[in-house]
Coordinates of C-alpha atoms in Angstrom, one line a residue:
X1 CA -62.8 135.1 -51.3
X2 CA -65.1 135.5 -48.2
X3 CA -64.3 136.6 -45.0
X4 CA -65.8 133.7 -43.3
X5 CA -63.1 131.3 -46.2
X6 CA -60.2 133.1 -44.7
X7 CA -61.8 132.9 -42.0
X8 CA -61.3 129.4 -41.4
X9 CA -58.0 129.0 -43.9
X10 CA -56.0 130.9 -41.4
X11 CA -57.1 128.7 -38.6
X12 CA -56.5 125.6 -40.4
X13 CA -53.1 127.1 -41.4
X14 CA -52.2 128.1 -37.7
X15 CA -53.2 124.3 -36.9
X16 CA -51.2 123.3 -39.5
X17 CA -48.4 125.0 -38.6
X18 CA -48.0 124.7 -34.7
X19 CA -46.0 122.3 -32.3
X20 CA -47.5 119.2 -31.4
X21 CA -47.5 119.5 -26.9
X22 CA -44.5 116.9 -26.2
X23 CA -45.3 114.4 -24.3
X24 CA -43.1 113.3 -20.9
X25 CA -42.0 109.6 -20.8
X26 CA -40.6 108.2 -18.1
X27 CA -37.8 105.3 -17.8
X28 CA -36.7 103.5 -14.5
X29 CA -33.2 101.3 -13.6
X30 CA -31.7 100.6 -10.3
X31 CA -30.3 104.5 -9.4
X32 CA -32.2 106.4 -12.5
X33 CA -34.6 108.0 -13.2
X34 CA -34.8 109.3 -16.5
X35 CA -37.6 112.0 -18.0
X36 CA -36.9 112.7 -21.3
X37 CA -39.5 113.8 -24.3
X38 CA -37.1 111.3 -26.9
X39 CA -38.0 108.7 -27.9
X40 CA -37.9 105.7 -25.5
X41 CA -35.1 103.5 -27.8
X42 CA -33.2 106.6 -26.8
X43 CA -33.8 106.8 -23.4
X44 CA -32.6 103.3 -22.5
X45 CA -29.2 103.9 -24.3
X46 CA -28.7 106.9 -21.9
X47 CA -30.1 104.6 -19.1
X48 CA -27.4 101.8 -19.5
X49 CA -24.8 104.5 -20.0
X50 CA -25.3 107.0 -17.0
X51 CA -25.2 103.2 -14.2
X52 CA -21.6 102.2 -17.1
X53 CA -21.0 105.4 -15.6
X54 CA -21.7 105.0 -11.7
X55 CA -19.6 101.4 -12.7
X56 CA -16.8 103.3 -13.8
X57 CA -16.5 105.9 -10.9
X58 CA -17.0 103.2 -7.9
X59 CA -14.2 100.8 -9.4
X60 CA -12.5 104.2 -10.3
X61 CA -12.6 106.3 -6.3
X62 CA -13.6 103.5 -4.6
X63 CA -16.8 105.1 -2.7
X64 CA -19.5 102.8 -1.2
X65 CA -22.3 102.4 -3.3
X66 CA -24.4 102.9 -0.7
X67 CA -23.1 106.6 -0.8
X68 CA -23.8 107.7 -4.6
X69 CA -27.7 108.8 -4.1
X70 CA -30.1 107.7 -7.2
X71 CA -29.9 110.4 -9.7
X72 CA -33.2 112.1 -11.4
X73 CA -32.5 112.9 -15.0
X74 CA -34.2 115.3 -17.4
X75 CA -33.9 114.9 -21.1
X76 CA -35.6 118.2 -23.0
X77 CA -36.3 117.2 -26.6
X78 CA -34.7 120.4 -27.9
X79 CA -32.9 123.7 -26.1
X80 CA -36.2 125.9 -26.8
X81 CA -37.9 123.5 -24.6
X82 CA -34.6 123.5 -22.0
X83 CA -35.0 127.5 -22.5
X84 CA -36.9 128.6 -19.3
X85 CA -35.3 125.9 -17.2
X86 CA -31.3 126.8 -17.5
X87 CA -29.8 127.9 -15.2
X88 CA -27.6 129.8 -17.8
X89 CA -27.2 131.9 -20.5
X90 CA -24.8 130.2 -21.3
X91 CA -25.7 126.2 -19.8
X92 CA -27.3 123.4 -22.2
X93 CA -26.8 121.6 -19.2
X94 CA -26.6 121.5 -15.3
X95 CA -26.2 119.7 -12.3
X96 CA -27.8 120.1 -8.7
X97 CA -28.0 118.3 -5.6
X98 CA -30.4 118.6 -2.9
X99 CA -30.4 117.1 0.5
X100 CA -32.9 114.7 -0.8
X101 CA -31.5 114.1 -4.4
X102 CA -29.5 114.5 -7.8
X103 CA -31.4 116.4 -10.8
X104 CA -29.1 115.6 -14.3
X105 CA -31.3 118.7 -16.5
X106 CA -30.0 118.3 -20.8
X107 CA -31.2 120.0 -24.2
X108 CA -31.6 116.9 -24.9
X109 CA -29.6 113.3 -24.2
X110 CA -28.9 111.2 -27.6
X111 CA -25.3 109.4 -27.6
X112 CA -24.0 112.5 -29.0
X113 CA -24.4 114.6 -25.9
X114 CA -23.1 111.2 -24.0
X115 CA -19.5 113.3 -23.0
X116 CA -22.4 115.9 -21.9
X117 CA -23.6 113.1 -19.6
X118 CA -21.3 112.4 -18.4
X119 CA -19.5 115.6 -17.1
X120 CA -22.7 116.7 -14.9
X121 CA -22.6 112.4 -13.6
X122 CA -18.9 113.6 -12.5
X123 CA -20.7 117.0 -10.2
X124 CA -23.3 113.6 -8.3
X125 CA -19.7 111.7 -7.7
X126 CA -18.1 115.4 -6.4
X127 CA -21.4 116.2 -4.7
X128 CA -21.4 112.3 -3.0
X129 CA -18.6 112.7 -2.1
X130 CA -18.6 115.8 0.3
X131 CA -16.1 117.4 -2.4
X132 CA -16.3 121.3 -2.8
X133 CA -13.4 122.8 -4.7
X134 CA -13.1 126.3 -6.6
X135 CA -15.3 126.2 -10.0
X136 CA -12.8 126.4 -12.2
X137 CA -11.5 122.5 -11.0
X138 CA -15.2 122.1 -10.8
X139 CA -15.9 122.3 -13.7
X140 CA -12.2 121.3 -15.5
X141 CA -12.0 118.2 -13.7
X142 CA -16.4 117.4 -14.7
X143 CA -14.0 117.8 -18.3
X144 CA -12.5 116.0 -18.0
X145 CA -13.6 112.9 -17.5
X146 CA -16.0 114.2 -20.4
X147 CA -13.6 112.5 -22.0
X148 CA -14.1 108.6 -20.1
X149 CA -14.7 106.1 -23.0
X150 CA -15.7 102.3 -22.0
X151 CA -14.8 99.6 -24.1
X152 CA -14.4 96.0 -24.7
X153 CA -10.7 97.0 -24.6
X154 CA -10.7 98.6 -21.8
X155 CA -11.7 102.6 -20.4
X156 CA -9.9 105.9 -21.2
X157 CA -9.6 109.2 -19.5
X158 CA -8.5 111.9 -21.0
X159 CA -7.1 113.2 -24.9
X160 CA -8.2 116.0 -26.7
X161 CA -11.5 118.1 -26.9
X162 CA -11.9 119.5 -30.1
X163 CA -14.4 121.9 -29.1
X164 CA -13.0 122.8 -26.7
X165 CA -8.5 122.6 -28.0
X166 CA -9.8 124.5 -31.4
X167 CA -11.4 127.1 -29.9
X168 CA -8.5 128.5 -27.1
X169 CA -6.6 128.2 -31.0
X170 CA -8.2 131.0 -31.8
X171 CA -9.3 133.2 -29.0
X172 CA -7.4 135.2 -26.8
X173 CA -7.2 133.5 -22.7
X174 CA -7.8 134.9 -19.7
X175 CA -5.0 135.2 -17.2
X176 CA -5.0 132.8 -15.3
X177 CA -5.0 134.8 -11.8
X178 CA -8.1 135.2 -13.5
X179 CA -9.2 131.9 -14.0
X180 CA -8.4 130.4 -11.0
X181 CA -10.1 133.2 -8.3
X182 CA -13.3 133.0 -10.2
X183 CA -16.8 133.2 -8.7
X184 CA -18.9 130.9 -9.1
X185 CA -21.4 133.8 -9.8
X186 CA -19.0 135.1 -12.0
X187 CA -20.5 136.7 -14.9
X188 CA -18.0 135.7 -17.6
X189 CA -20.0 132.2 -17.3
X190 CA -23.2 134.1 -18.3
X191 CA -21.8 134.6 -21.9
X192 CA -21.7 132.0 -24.0
X193 CA -18.1 132.9 -25.7
X194 CA -16.4 133.7 -23.0
X195 CA -18.3 130.7 -20.9
X196 CA -16.1 129.2 -23.5
X197 CA -13.5 130.6 -22.9
X198 CA -13.8 129.5 -18.8
X199 CA -14.1 126.0 -19.8
X200 CA -12.2 125.0 -22.0
X201 CA -8.8 126.3 -19.9
X202 CA -9.9 125.1 -17.5
X203 CA -10.7 121.4 -18.4
X204 CA -7.2 122.2 -20.5
X205 CA -5.9 123.3 -17.1
X206 CA -7.0 120.2 -15.5
X207 CA -5.5 118.0 -18.0
X208 CA -2.2 118.7 -17.6
X209 CA -2.3 118.6 -14.1
X210 CA -3.7 114.9 -14.0
X211 CA -1.5 113.5 -17.3
X212 CA 0.7 116.3 -17.8
X213 CA 4.8 114.4 -16.5
X214 CA 5.8 117.7 -14.3
X215 CA 2.0 117.9 -12.6
X216 CA 0.5 115.2 -11.9
X217 CA 2.9 113.7 -9.4
X218 CA 1.2 116.6 -7.1
X219 CA -2.1 116.7 -8.1
X220 CA -3.6 114.9 -5.5
X221 CA -1.7 117.8 -2.1
X222 CA -3.2 120.2 -5.5
X223 CA -6.9 117.8 -4.2
X224 CA -6.1 118.3 -1.0
X225 CA -4.9 121.7 -0.9
X226 CA -8.7 123.1 -2.4
X227 CA -10.0 121.2 -0.5
X228 CA -9.1 122.8 2.5
X229 CA -9.4 125.9 1.6
X230 CA -5.5 127.9 -0.1
X231 CA -6.7 129.6 -2.8
X232 CA -5.0 128.9 -6.3
X233 CA -3.6 131.6 -6.9
X234 CA -1.5 130.6 -3.4
X235 CA -2.1 126.6 -4.1
X236 CA -0.5 125.7 -7.3
X237 CA 3.2 128.6 -6.9
X238 CA 3.5 127.1 -3.0
X239 CA 3.2 123.3 -4.6
X240 CA 4.4 123.4 -8.2
X241 CA 7.4 126.3 -7.3
X242 CA 6.3 128.0 -10.3
X243 CA 4.3 130.8 -11.1
X244 CA 0.9 131.4 -12.3
X245 CA 3.4 133.1 -16.0
X246 CA 5.4 130.2 -15.8
X247 CA 2.1 128.0 -15.3
X248 CA 0.9 129.5 -18.2
X249 CA 3.6 128.7 -20.1
X250 CA 3.6 125.4 -19.6
X251 CA 0.4 124.9 -20.0
X252 CA 0.5 126.8 -23.5
X253 CA 2.9 124.8 -24.8
X254 CA 0.8 121.2 -23.2
X255 CA -2.2 122.5 -25.4
X256 CA -0.6 122.8 -29.0
X257 CA 0.0 119.3 -28.7
X258 CA -2.9 116.7 -29.4
X259 CA -2.7 114.4 -26.6
X260 CA -4.8 110.3 -26.8
X261 CA -6.8 109.2 -24.4
X262 CA -4.9 107.2 -21.6
X263 CA -5.8 103.6 -19.9
X264 CA -6.9 102.7 -17.1
X265 CA -5.5 100.4 -15.2
X266 CA -7.2 98.2 -13.4
X267 CA -10.4 98.7 -14.2
X268 CA -12.3 95.2 -14.1
X269 CA -14.6 97.1 -17.9
X270 CA -16.2 94.0 -19.6
X271 CA -18.2 94.2 -15.6
X272 CA -19.3 97.4 -15.8
X273 CA -20.1 96.5 -19.9
X274 CA -22.1 93.6 -19.0
X275 CA -24.1 94.1 -16.2
X276 CA -27.3 93.1 -15.2
X277 CA -29.4 96.6 -15.3
X278 CA -33.4 95.9 -15.5
X279 CA -34.9 98.9 -17.2
X280 CA -38.7 99.9 -17.0
X281 CA -40.7 99.7 -19.3
X282 CA -41.2 103.3 -20.6
X283 CA -44.6 104.8 -18.4
X284 CA -46.6 108.0 -20.4
X285 CA -46.2 111.2 -17.8
X286 CA -49.6 112.3 -17.2
X287 CA -49.9 116.1 -17.5
X288 CA -49.6 117.1 -14.4
X289 CA -47.0 115.3 -13.5
X290 CA -45.1 116.8 -15.8
X291 CA -46.0 120.4 -13.8
X292 CA -45.0 119.1 -10.7
X293 CA -42.0 117.3 -12.4
X294 CA -40.9 121.1 -14.2
X295 CA -42.1 122.7 -10.3
X296 CA -39.7 120.6 -8.9
X297 CA -37.1 121.8 -10.7
X298 CA -37.5 124.7 -10.3
X299 CA -38.1 125.0 -6.6
X300 CA -34.2 122.5 -6.8
X301 CA -32.8 125.5 -9.2
X302 CA -33.9 128.3 -6.0
X303 CA -36.3 129.9 -8.4
X304 CA -39.2 130.4 -5.2
X305 CA -42.1 132.3 -7.2
X306 CA -41.5 129.7 -10.1
X307 CA -42.0 127.3 -8.0
X308 CA -44.7 128.4 -5.9
X309 CA -46.7 129.7 -9.2
X310 CA -46.7 126.0 -10.6
X311 CA -46.9 124.1 -6.9
X312 CA -50.3 127.1 -6.2
X313 CA -52.4 125.7 -9.5
X314 CA -51.6 122.4 -9.1
X315 CA -52.4 122.2 -5.4
X316 CA -56.0 123.7 -6.3
X317 CA -55.9 120.6 -9.1
X318 CA -54.9 118.0 -7.2
X319 CA -55.6 118.9 -3.8
X320 CA -55.0 115.5 -2.3
X321 CA -51.3 115.3 -3.8
X322 CA -49.1 115.7 -0.3
X323 CA -46.3 115.5 -1.7
X324 CA -47.3 119.6 -3.7
X325 CA -48.7 121.1 -0.1
X326 CA -44.8 119.4 0.8
X327 CA -43.9 121.3 -1.9
X328 CA -45.2 124.7 -1.4
X329 CA -44.0 124.5 2.1
X330 CA -40.3 124.1 1.3
X331 CA -41.5 126.6 -0.7
X332 CA -43.2 129.6 1.8
X333 CA -40.8 127.8 4.7
X334 CA -37.2 129.6 2.0
X335 CA -40.0 132.9 1.8
X336 CA -39.7 133.5 5.6
X337 CA -43.6 132.2 6.2
X338 CA -43.1 129.7 9.0
X339 CA -47.0 129.7 9.5
X340 CA -48.0 129.5 6.1
X341 CA -44.4 127.2 6.1
X342 CA -46.4 125.2 8.7
X343 CA -49.8 125.0 7.4
X344 CA -48.8 122.9 4.5
X345 CA -46.5 120.7 5.8
X346 CA -49.2 120.0 8.6
X347 CA -52.2 119.4 5.3
X348 CA -49.4 116.9 3.7
X349 CA -48.5 114.8 7.2
X350 CA -52.6 114.5 6.7
X351 CA -52.5 113.2 3.0
X352 CA -49.8 111.1 4.3
X353 CA -47.1 111.5 2.4
X354 CA -43.9 109.5 3.3
X355 CA -41.5 112.4 3.4
X356 CA -39.0 111.3 7.2
X357 CA -37.9 114.9 7.0
X358 CA -40.0 116.1 6.4
X359 CA -42.2 114.7 9.6
X360 CA -38.6 116.1 11.1
X361 CA -39.1 119.2 9.7
X362 CA -42.6 120.6 10.7
X363 CA -41.9 119.5 13.5
X364 CA -39.0 121.6 15.1
X365 CA -40.8 124.0 13.1
X366 CA -43.8 124.0 15.6
X367 CA -41.4 123.7 18.5
X368 CA -39.9 127.2 18.0
X369 CA -43.3 128.1 16.8
X370 CA -44.4 126.9 20.3
X371 CA -47.3 124.7 18.9
X372 CA -48.1 122.0 21.8
X373 CA -46.2 118.9 22.1
X374 CA -50.1 116.9 20.9
X375 CA -49.5 118.0 17.9
X376 CA -45.8 118.0 17.8
X377 CA -45.4 114.4 18.7
X378 CA -47.6 112.3 16.2
X379 CA -45.6 114.5 13.4
X380 CA -42.0 113.1 15.3
X381 CA -43.7 109.5 16.2
X382 CA -44.5 109.2 12.1
X383 CA -41.0 110.7 11.2
X384 CA -39.3 107.4 13.2
X385 CA -42.2 104.5 12.0
X386 CA -41.1 105.7 8.0
X387 CA -37.4 105.9 8.9
X388 CA -35.9 103.5 11.8
X389 CA -32.1 105.0 11.6
X390 CA -33.8 108.5 12.1
X391 CA -31.6 109.9 14.6
X392 CA -32.2 113.4 15.1
X393 CA -35.8 112.8 15.4
X394 CA -35.6 109.3 18.4
X395 CA -33.6 112.5 20.6
X396 CA -36.2 114.9 19.8
X397 CA -38.9 112.8 21.4
X398 CA -36.9 110.6 24.0
X399 CA -36.5 114.8 25.8
X400 CA -40.6 114.5 24.4
X401 CA -41.2 111.2 26.3
X402 CA -38.3 112.3 29.6
X403 CA -40.5 115.3 29.5
X404 CA -43.6 113.8 30.5
X405 CA -43.1 111.3 32.6
X406 CA -42.5 108.5 30.2
X407 CA -39.1 107.4 31.1
X408 CA -38.9 103.7 29.8
X409 CA -39.9 105.1 26.1
X410 CA -37.0 107.7 26.4
X411 CA -34.4 105.2 27.3
X412 CA -35.9 102.8 24.1
X413 CA -35.6 106.1 22.0
X414 CA -32.4 106.6 22.8
X415 CA -30.4 103.7 23.0
X416 CA -32.2 102.4 19.3
X417 CA -29.6 105.9 18.0
X418 CA -27.2 104.3 15.3
X419 CA -25.8 107.6 15.5
X420 CA -25.1 110.5 18.9
X421 CA -23.7 113.9 17.0
X422 CA -20.7 115.2 18.3
X423 CA -22.4 118.5 19.7
X424 CA -25.4 116.5 22.1
X425 CA -23.7 113.9 22.9
X426 CA -23.4 115.4 26.3
X427 CA -27.7 116.4 26.6
X428 CA -27.7 112.7 25.6
X429 CA -25.6 111.0 28.3
X430 CA -27.8 113.5 31.3
X431 CA -31.1 112.9 29.9
X432 CA -30.3 109.3 30.1
X433 CA -28.7 109.2 33.6
X434 CA -31.4 111.0 34.8
X435 CA -34.2 108.5 32.9
X436 CA -32.5 105.9 34.8
X437 CA -32.2 107.6 37.7
X438 CA -36.1 108.2 37.9
X439 CA -36.5 104.2 37.3
X440 CA -34.6 103.3 40.6
X441 CA -31.6 101.8 37.8
X442 CA -29.3 103.2 40.3
X443 CA -25.9 101.4 38.7
X444 CA -27.1 101.8 34.9
X445 CA -27.8 105.7 35.8
X446 CA -24.4 105.2 38.0
X447 CA -22.5 104.6 34.1
X448 CA -24.4 106.7 32.7
X449 CA -23.5 109.8 34.1
X450 CA -20.1 109.0 33.5
X451 CA -20.6 108.5 30.2
X452 CA -21.6 112.5 30.4
X453 CA -18.6 112.7 32.8
X454 CA -16.4 111.5 29.6
X455 CA -18.2 114.5 27.3
X456 CA -18.2 117.0 29.4
X457 CA -16.2 120.4 28.1
X458 CA -17.5 123.1 30.5
X459 CA -17.0 122.8 33.9
X460 CA -20.6 123.8 34.7
X461 CA -21.3 120.1 32.0
X462 CA -18.8 118.2 35.1
X463 CA -20.3 120.2 37.9
X464 CA -23.9 118.9 36.1
X465 CA -22.2 115.4 35.1
X466 CA -20.4 115.0 39.1
X467 CA -24.3 116.1 40.7
X468 CA -25.4 113.4 38.5
X469 CA -22.9 110.9 39.8
X470 CA -24.2 111.8 42.8
X471 CA -27.3 111.2 42.9
X472 CA -27.6 107.9 41.8
X473 CA -26.2 106.2 45.0
X474 CA -27.5 108.6 47.0
X475 CA -31.1 108.4 48.4
X476 CA -33.0 112.3 48.6
X477 CA -34.4 112.6 52.2
X478 CA -34.8 115.1 55.2
X479 CA -33.9 116.3 57.9
X480 CA -34.1 119.4 60.9
X481 CA -32.3 122.4 60.7
X482 CA -31.4 125.1 62.6
X483 CA -33.2 128.4 60.1
X484 CA -32.4 131.7 60.4
X485 CA -35.1 133.0 63.6
X486 CA -33.1 129.9 65.6
X487 CA -36.5 127.3 65.2
X488 CA -35.9 124.4 64.6
X489 CA -37.0 123.2 60.5
X490 CA -36.5 120.9 57.7
X491 CA -34.9 120.7 54.8
X492 CA -33.9 118.6 52.0
X493 CA -30.4 116.0 52.3
X494 CA -29.6 113.4 50.6
X495 CA -28.6 110.1 52.2
X496 CA -25.9 107.5 51.0
X497 CA -28.8 104.4 48.9
X498 CA -30.5 102.0 51.3
X499 CA -28.9 103.7 54.1
X500 CA -31.0 102.1 57.1
X501 CA -30.0 104.4 59.8
X502 CA -30.6 107.9 58.9
X503 CA -31.3 109.8 61.4
X504 CA -32.2 113.6 60.2
X505 CA -32.2 115.0 63.5
X506 CA -28.5 115.0 62.7
X507 CA -27.9 119.2 61.2
X508 CA -25.5 119.3 59.0
X509 CA -22.8 121.0 61.4
X510 CA -22.9 118.8 63.6
X511 CA -19.9 116.6 65.6
X512 CA -21.3 113.5 65.4
X513 CA -19.8 110.9 69.2
X514 CA -21.0 107.8 69.1
X515 CA -21.3 105.8 72.7
X516 CA -22.3 102.6 73.6
X517 CA -23.6 102.1 77.7
X518 CA -26.1 102.6 81.0
X519 CA -28.5 104.7 81.4
X520 CA -28.0 105.9 85.0
X521 CA -30.2 108.9 85.8
X522 CA -33.1 111.2 83.6
X523 CA -33.1 114.5 85.8
X524 CA -36.4 116.7 84.3
X525 CA -35.7 119.6 87.3
X526 CA -34.3 121.9 85.4
X527 CA -35.6 123.7 81.8
X528 CA -33.7 120.9 79.3
X529 CA -34.4 117.1 80.5
X530 CA -30.9 115.8 80.9
X531 CA -29.9 111.5 80.1
X532 CA -26.9 110.3 82.7
X533 CA -25.4 107.6 80.6
X534 CA -22.6 105.4 82.2
X535 CA -19.7 104.1 80.0
X536 CA -16.6 102.8 79.8
X537 CA -15.1 106.0 80.4
X538 CA -17.2 107.4 82.7
X539 CA -20.5 109.1 83.4
X540 CA -22.0 111.8 80.3
X541 CA -24.6 113.9 80.5
X542 CA -26.8 114.4 78.2
X543 CA -29.2 117.3 77.2
X544 CA -32.7 116.8 75.5
X545 CA -34.4 120.3 74.5
X546 CA -36.8 118.7 72.5
X547 CA -38.1 115.4 72.6
X548 CA -39.9 116.1 69.6
X549 CA -35.8 116.4 68.5
X550 CA -34.7 112.8 69.3
X551 CA -35.0 109.2 66.9
X552 CA -35.7 107.2 70.0
X553 CA -35.5 103.3 68.5
X554 CA -37.0 100.7 70.9
X555 CA -38.2 102.7 73.6
X556 CA -40.5 102.7 76.6
X557 CA -43.6 104.4 75.8
X558 CA -43.2 106.9 78.7
X559 CA -40.0 107.9 80.8
X560 CA -40.9 108.4 84.6
X561 CA -37.5 111.1 86.1
X562 CA -34.9 109.6 88.7
X563 CA -33.2 107.0 89.2
X564 CA -33.1 103.9 85.6
X565 CA -32.4 100.3 85.9
X566 CA -29.0 100.9 84.3
X567 CA -30.4 99.8 80.8
X568 CA -28.2 99.6 77.5
X569 CA -28.5 102.5 75.9
X570 CA -26.5 103.8 72.2
X571 CA -26.5 107.1 71.9
X572 CA -25.3 109.6 68.9
X573 CA -25.2 113.1 70.4
X574 CA -23.9 116.6 69.3
X575 CA -20.7 117.9 71.0
X576 CA -20.9 121.4 72.8
X577 CA -19.4 123.8 74.7
X578 CA -21.5 121.9 77.5
X579 CA -23.6 118.7 77.0
X580 CA -24.2 116.7 74.5
X581 CA -27.2 117.2 72.8
X582 CA -28.9 114.0 72.3
X583 CA -30.2 113.7 68.2
X584 CA -30.1 109.6 68.4
X585 CA -30.8 106.8 71.5
X586 CA -31.5 103.3 70.5
X587 CA -32.7 101.1 74.0
X588 CA -31.1 97.7 74.2

């Protein structure tokens, strides 16, 4: 056989044995997205199962429907395809909850894996409820909820998990103290056998704590203790009044019995099964979209280097994809490259990204870097446009508008906020007061200053609130004072709002007296001009050292020295050791 024929046969043999590149399909319901390499019929069944789980948890927990975020499910066709994306060596499925998206990633998903799906979805429920449990309890609870069965006859929970109970029958157990103190990053969970011990024993312990007549009545106390941070090694003996060795004995006795599932009262199984779930027709996912999906789950799992490599390739292939640049910005930010992150996010915004949070983060990053407001403002405006109730973005816009002198716009943003975080409530009301003062809306400003006082927590804040209220009821004006050199100087002061007879020549230390009388004489013989005024209490001699520092009202154009025609006057003067100093004189 010739060389060329051998080469041809070899090539044909390679192609004959090659596996086809797996294709991805997307199937959607209202609350779930399922990306799958499997059959469409399996995807539809899995979506229906997830919808039923969601309805079950809503009935069982009483959580508000809006608290359960949409979930993206990634279903590989085999363990081989799943291998590069598993979180641990012993993990055949996992849940990842990020700030914006929940993910369930599985090596396979058909009816046999529905309990695994229920396990992972229970982690999504705990995440939505904001519950933080130690690993043994979180995983044991998820295994317990994997036993949920929904049928026309009703819903059940609990019962035997043969794979777990049989494993415990034939393998050594972990000491209970080690199990409940095991951290999330324990190496035990990277080995299939030790991981099986951990999951099996955690399931058995939670199953006993939930269903055993000895332990079930205090299960709520245990949850309270664990969520408050009490170590399980302390919580279990304290709550149940038993040492860990006695709890271990009870657990062995409990697992020796094959328990039956427990029917759940008050669950409307018919309603769960009869959901009118609209499932979209499966659509093909393009190779670039599939690579973006793999990059997305790598990023969610914290594998930044591999995610960056994939996204960088995608950025070269699809440079107009805003989501790719947004993801690259997230990655380089987490790697400490703030400037590069800002560049990528700016490009994503320019390309029309529909992510309000990213727009806000871009603005915050730019603000810390000293970027001009002209570049930051459009990002904040875009965030509010995309998400009208984005309170953080509105607050920053309000401060920006106030600093720019756009007080009406600042007030509009502040009043559009739904929730004011406790950490900024004092600053919120001081900003509101300041903007209202600038618009001379004094009554509203005073009410806002009182709100600021209610939320002041330090002496400095209380002083600031008091000052703002004072500003709301006074006007800025000027008055003459005596400087250190003994000369009269103009200085600013506050006067009661709408004061009609304010006299700027009354100095801060003056003791002012007011008299009504008749001007008898003006003495001009000395260095200081003196006015003699007849009052009901007798004549008063008043000095005017500087005629330019007296408030004269309705006065004649000029004065003549000597006796006067008893013109009626009202005089405000400062009391001194000798003559009074005239500060104001009104001729009637």
